[in-house]
Amino acid sequence: MKRIRIADLFTQKPIGEVVNVKGWVRTKRGNKQVAFIALNDGTTIKNIQVVVDLATADEEQMKTITTGACLSVVGELVASQGGGQEIEIQCKEIEVYGTADPQTYPLQKKGHSMEYLREVAHLRPRTNTFGAVFRIRHNMAMAIHNFFHERGFYYFHTPLITASDCEGAGQMFQVTTMNLYDLKKDENGSIIYDNDFFGRQASLTVSGQLEAELAAMALGAVYTFGPTFRAENSNTPRHLAEFWMIEPEVAFNEIEDNMELAEDFIKYCVRWALDNCADDLQFLNDMFDKELLTRLRSVIDVEFKRLTYTEGISILEEAVAKGKKFEFPVFWGADLAAEHERYLVEEYFKRPVILTDYPKEIKSFYMKQNDDGKTVRAMDILFPKIGEIIGGSQREESYEKLAKRANEMGVPEKDIWWYLDTRRFGTAPHSGFGLGFERLLLFVTGMSNIRDVIPFPRTPRNAEF
Ligand code: ATP
Ligand code: MN
């Protein structure tokens, strides 16, 4: 007999038919006459209730059916007699694929803490919460590919191993096959990489942007979507050492086009979630964050507020003058902390904010320089609860300006000669941005810690599973 997915059972409702479902037991309860088994197969947040008549059931087998066990059930689908569910299965036959010893199965009771569930990350996808989060994660990945594909962008794969640390976006993880117990060093004590795998120092990438730019200068509009790595020792609810980033890069786009693309993109993703993940979002809304659905809907309705970094600093300085307390100081030239970003978004404008034209000192060498000599054509998108969700810019297309700025910022020309070549041969105005996939998921799911929107988080001192 062919198995039916529980999600399909709920949409098709083949009442009166004998069906076969397979899944894991969430709960078993009942009395002397009947047992009620809530079965879930991961296809939906909904459990199907299996009703077992104990007069005809195998008593020994019933004892082995406990929370976490895996079953195949055959029975007739009927309209439910009890409240709480629409349909249920009148059980005719059960096969137990795998038992789960109640003494040792780690997901016994409901309502485990998020901290505890991180310790059992190998099993947490079996909880309602993580089932919902990972289904949404999949749907967001689909939304992203669809968005770009519909607009004629090409999905371009950039390398994960790189020999240049020119992004300056964060501390890098080294990649080596050298024997760490026996490193060869020169007279200055510097490690000699000649005999290492790549014959030079290599690392895991912090961003695919530079390579994506090369592609944009040929294919027009491209995007990357892959893992990136940052060895930043920041134990925050918004940082991972391994996270996924989406980086579109578009020839002929100026900063305004870039802002429009980014705003359309986020709204498309949020709308996709509302359209395709309704049950899971409703669950997360009810369980964790009563404002979640309202917040998601409000983001697709409003126009993001655009202002310059300089204007943003004035607003923050005014707030401080009126007695607002921030942990980090506010002054022109300071990098904004999450508390500043969230003040602008949540308290001042009450909507997402796009901040542009940052001081060049706090931004990367490749950003297009403004005529004022002080600022660059950067744009960060700031979101409620998250702070920075997107970082982007128009790129410097002038070879002379770019080479000079790279030099000033200590990026060796020998490391980026290939990047500079795009400005020597057929350069063009172009723009792009990076969206942290897990930051988007934080927003869409309402989860409060980034460790809970990726299956197996990598953070300082944590690489289990
Ligand atoms: P932050 O100031 O929050 O550390 P950043 O300025 O280092 O961010 P970028 O280098 O501009 O970020 O990276 C682009 C995007 O990648 C960010 O807007 C954010 O969404 C995401 N991001 C950056 N660092 C991390 C991280 N460690 N973990 C998860 N996402 C990240
Ligand atoms: Mn960072």
PDB file of C-alpha atoms in Angstrom, residues 21-141:
ATOM      1  CA  VAL A  21       0.793   6.998   7.055  1.00  0.00           C
ATOM      2  CA  LYS A  22       4.306   6.788   8.460  1.00  0.00           C
ATOM      3  CA  GLY A  23       5.833   9.017  11.069  1.00  0.00           C
ATOM      4  CA  TRP A  24       7.048   9.590  14.602  1.00  0.00           C
ATOM      5  CA  VAL A  25       4.924   9.492  17.720  1.00  0.00           C
ATOM      6  CA  ARG A  26       4.544  12.880  19.364  1.00  0.00           C
ATOM      7  CA  THR A  27       2.255  11.731  22.179  1.00  0.00           C
ATOM      8  CA  LYS A  28       0.189   8.753  23.189  1.00  0.00           C
ATOM      9  CA  ARG A  29      -2.720   9.056  25.594  1.00  0.00           C
ATOM     10  CA  GLY A  30      -6.020   7.346  26.209  1.00  0.00           C
ATOM     11  CA  ASN A  31      -7.940   5.088  28.584  1.00  0.00           C
ATOM     12  CA  LYS A  32      -8.666   1.374  28.977  1.00  0.00           C
ATOM     13  CA  GLN A  33     -10.670   1.185  25.744  1.00  0.00           C
ATOM     14  CA  VAL A  34      -8.822   3.394  23.253  1.00  0.00           C
ATOM     15  CA  ALA A  35      -5.409   4.907  22.666  1.00  0.00           C
ATOM     16  CA  PHE A  36      -4.872   8.184  20.805  1.00  0.00           C
ATOM     17  CA  ILE A  37      -1.536   8.477  19.025  1.00  0.00           C
ATOM     18  CA  ALA A  38      -0.463  11.849  17.608  1.00  0.00           C
ATOM     19  CA  LEU A  39       1.733  11.069  14.601  1.00  0.00           C
ATOM     20  CA  ASN A  40       3.918  13.557  12.716  1.00  0.00           C
ATOM     21  CA  ASP A  41       5.946  12.936   9.552  1.00  0.00           C
ATOM     22  CA  GLY A  42       7.579  16.335   9.116  1.00  0.00           C
ATOM     23  CA  THR A  43       5.479  17.356   6.111  1.00  0.00           C
ATOM     24  CA  THR A  44       3.347  19.699   8.211  1.00  0.00           C
ATOM     25  CA  ILE A  45       3.120  21.111  11.691  1.00  0.00           C
ATOM     26  CA  LYS A  46      -0.158  19.183  12.075  1.00  0.00           C
ATOM     27  CA  ASN A  47      -0.244  15.749  13.702  1.00  0.00           C
ATOM     28  CA  ILE A  48      -2.687  13.108  12.533  1.00  0.00           C
ATOM     29  CA  GLN A  49      -4.554  11.422  15.353  1.00  0.00           C
ATOM     30  CA  VAL A  50      -4.524   7.619  15.186  1.00  0.00           C
ATOM     31  CA  VAL A  51      -7.291   5.984  17.206  1.00  0.00           C
ATOM     32  CA  VAL A  52      -6.513   2.439  18.387  1.00  0.00           C
ATOM     33  CA  ASP A  53      -9.246   0.155  19.714  1.00  0.00           C
ATOM     34  CA  LEU A  54      -7.465  -1.620  22.555  1.00  0.00           C
ATOM     35  CA  ALA A  55      -9.914  -4.556  22.545  1.00  0.00           C
ATOM     36  CA  THR A  56      -8.403  -5.738  19.271  1.00  0.00           C
ATOM     37  CA  ALA A  57      -4.883  -4.282  19.600  1.00  0.00           C
ATOM     38  CA  ASP A  58      -1.714  -6.245  20.339  1.00  0.00           C
ATOM     39  CA  GLU A  59      -1.032  -5.396  23.964  1.00  0.00           C
ATOM     40  CA  GLU A  60       2.732  -6.061  23.826  1.00  0.00           C
ATOM     41  CA  GLN A  61       3.100  -3.942  20.696  1.00  0.00           C
ATOM     42  CA  MET A  62       1.112  -1.090  22.230  1.00  0.00           C
ATOM     43  CA  LYS A  63       3.605  -0.940  25.129  1.00  0.00           C
ATOM     44  CA  THR A  64       6.432  -0.258  22.687  1.00  0.00           C
ATOM     45  CA  ILE A  65       4.613   2.718  21.166  1.00  0.00           C
ATOM     46  CA  THR A  66       5.927   5.717  23.113  1.00  0.00           C
ATOM     47  CA  THR A  67       6.950   9.272  22.311  1.00  0.00           C
ATOM     48  CA  GLY A  68       9.632   9.263  19.597  1.00  0.00           C
ATOM     49  CA  ALA A  69       8.876   5.792  18.209  1.00  0.00           C
ATOM     50  CA  CYS A  70       8.503   5.457  14.443  1.00  0.00           C
ATOM     51  CA  LEU A  71       5.385   3.779  13.049  1.00  0.00           C
ATOM     52  CA  SER A  72       3.639   2.755   9.886  1.00  0.00           C
ATOM     53  CA  VAL A  73      -0.116   2.868  10.361  1.00  0.00           C
ATOM     54  CA  VAL A  74      -2.883   1.551   8.128  1.00  0.00           C
ATOM     55  CA  GLY A  75      -6.457   2.553   8.844  1.00  0.00           C
ATOM     56  CA  GLU A  76      -9.598   4.277   7.656  1.00  0.00           C
ATOM     57  CA  LEU A  77      -9.664   8.034   7.518  1.00  0.00           C
ATOM     58  CA  VAL A  78     -12.774   9.350   9.255  1.00  0.00           C
ATOM     59  CA  ALA A  79     -14.183  12.674  10.351  1.00  0.00           C
ATOM     60  CA  SER A  80     -13.053  13.073  13.924  1.00  0.00           C
ATOM     61  CA  GLN A  81     -15.511  12.438  16.692  1.00  0.00           C
ATOM     62  CA  GLY A  82     -13.614  14.404  19.319  1.00  0.00           C
ATOM     63  CA  GLY A  83     -12.882  18.099  19.239  1.00  0.00           C
ATOM     64  CA  GLY A  84      -9.467  19.516  18.429  1.00  0.00           C
ATOM     65  CA  GLN A  85      -9.024  17.850  15.040  1.00  0.00           C
ATOM     66  CA  GLU A  86     -11.002  17.524  11.853  1.00  0.00           C
ATOM     67  CA  ILE A  87      -9.916  14.082  10.769  1.00  0.00           C
ATOM     68  CA  GLU A  88      -8.434  10.991  12.352  1.00  0.00           C
ATOM     69  CA  ILE A  89      -7.426   7.478  11.422  1.00  0.00           C
ATOM     70  CA  GLN A  90      -9.275   4.442  12.796  1.00  0.00           C
ATOM     71  CA  CYS A  91      -6.333   2.131  13.139  1.00  0.00           C
ATOM     72  CA  LYS A  92      -6.414  -1.338  11.548  1.00  0.00           C
ATOM     73  CA  GLU A  93      -2.753  -2.249  11.597  1.00  0.00           C
ATOM     74  CA  ILE A  94       0.460  -0.875  13.039  1.00  0.00           C
ATOM     75  CA  GLU A  95       4.073  -1.713  12.249  1.00  0.00           C
ATOM     76  CA  VAL A  96       6.669  -0.383  14.662  1.00  0.00           C
ATOM     77  CA  TYR A  97       9.786   0.591  12.695  1.00  0.00           C
ATOM     78  CA  GLY A  98      11.771   1.806  15.680  1.00  0.00           C
ATOM     79  CA  THR A  99      11.107   2.185  19.373  1.00  0.00           C
ATOM     80  CA  ALA A 100      12.367   5.067  21.556  1.00  0.00           C
ATOM     81  CA  ASP A 101      13.090   4.069  25.126  1.00  0.00           C
ATOM     82  CA  PRO A 102      11.188   6.486  27.406  1.00  0.00           C
ATOM     83  CA  GLN A 103      14.023   6.311  29.937  1.00  0.00           C
ATOM     84  CA  THR A 104      16.583   7.699  27.494  1.00  0.00           C
ATOM     85  CA  TYR A 105      14.762   9.498  24.640  1.00  0.00           C
ATOM     86  CA  PRO A 106      15.722  13.165  25.189  1.00  0.00           C
ATOM     87  CA  LEU A 107      12.498  14.772  23.928  1.00  0.00           C
ATOM     88  CA  GLN A 108      10.034  13.473  26.483  1.00  0.00           C
ATOM     89  CA  LYS A 109       8.098  16.405  27.722  1.00  0.00           C
ATOM     90  CA  LYS A 110       6.908  19.428  25.829  1.00  0.00           C
ATOM     91  CA  GLY A 111       8.347  22.862  26.444  1.00  0.00           C
ATOM     92  CA  HIS A 112      12.078  22.131  26.571  1.00  0.00           C
ATOM     93  CA  SER A 113      14.210  25.274  26.693  1.00  0.00           C
ATOM     94  CA  MET A 114      15.931  26.470  23.518  1.00  0.00           C
ATOM     95  CA  GLU A 115      19.277  26.037  25.282  1.00  0.00           C
ATOM     96  CA  TYR A 116      18.536  22.396  26.045  1.00  0.00           C
ATOM     97  CA  LEU A 117      17.360  21.758  22.493  1.00  0.00           C
ATOM     98  CA  ARG A 118      20.683  23.085  21.134  1.00  0.00           C
ATOM     99  CA  GLU A 119      22.382  20.316  23.106  1.00  0.00           C
ATOM    100  CA  VAL A 120      20.252  17.772  21.262  1.00  0.00           C
ATOM    101  CA  ALA A 121      20.455  19.453  17.861  1.00  0.00           C
ATOM    102  CA  HIS A 122      20.519  16.004  16.238  1.00  0.00           C
ATOM    103  CA  LEU A 123      16.947  15.408  17.458  1.00  0.00           C
ATOM    104  CA  ARG A 124      15.483  18.894  17.648  1.00  0.00           C
ATOM    105  CA  PRO A 125      14.101  18.837  14.079  1.00  0.00           C
ATOM    106  CA  ARG A 126      11.506  16.466  15.581  1.00  0.00           C
ATOM    107  CA  THR A 127      10.012  19.225  17.707  1.00  0.00           C
ATOM    108  CA  ASN A 128       7.165  21.403  16.451  1.00  0.00           C
ATOM    109  CA  THR A 129       9.287  24.527  16.666  1.00  0.00           C
ATOM    110  CA  PHE A 130      12.255  23.259  14.688  1.00  0.00           C
ATOM    111  CA  GLY A 131      10.080  21.443  12.194  1.00  0.00           C
ATOM    112  CA  ALA A 132       8.442  24.800  11.493  1.00  0.00           C
ATOM    113  CA  VAL A 133      11.735  26.713  11.379  1.00  0.00           C
ATOM    114  CA  PHE A 134      13.410  24.288   8.971  1.00  0.00           C
ATOM    115  CA  ARG A 135      10.401  24.105   6.669  1.00  0.00           C
ATOM    116  CA  ILE A 136      10.439  27.900   6.548  1.00  0.00           C
ATOM    117  CA  ARG A 137      14.196  27.848   5.934  1.00  0.00           C
ATOM    118  CA  HIS A 138      13.652  25.640   2.884  1.00  0.00           C
ATOM    119  CA  ASN A 139      10.859  27.864   1.626  1.00  0.00           C
ATOM    120  CA  MET A 140      13.000  30.964   1.947  1.00  0.00           C
ATOM    121  CA  ALA A 141      15.739  29.326  -0.114  1.00  0.00           C
TER     122      ALA A 141
END
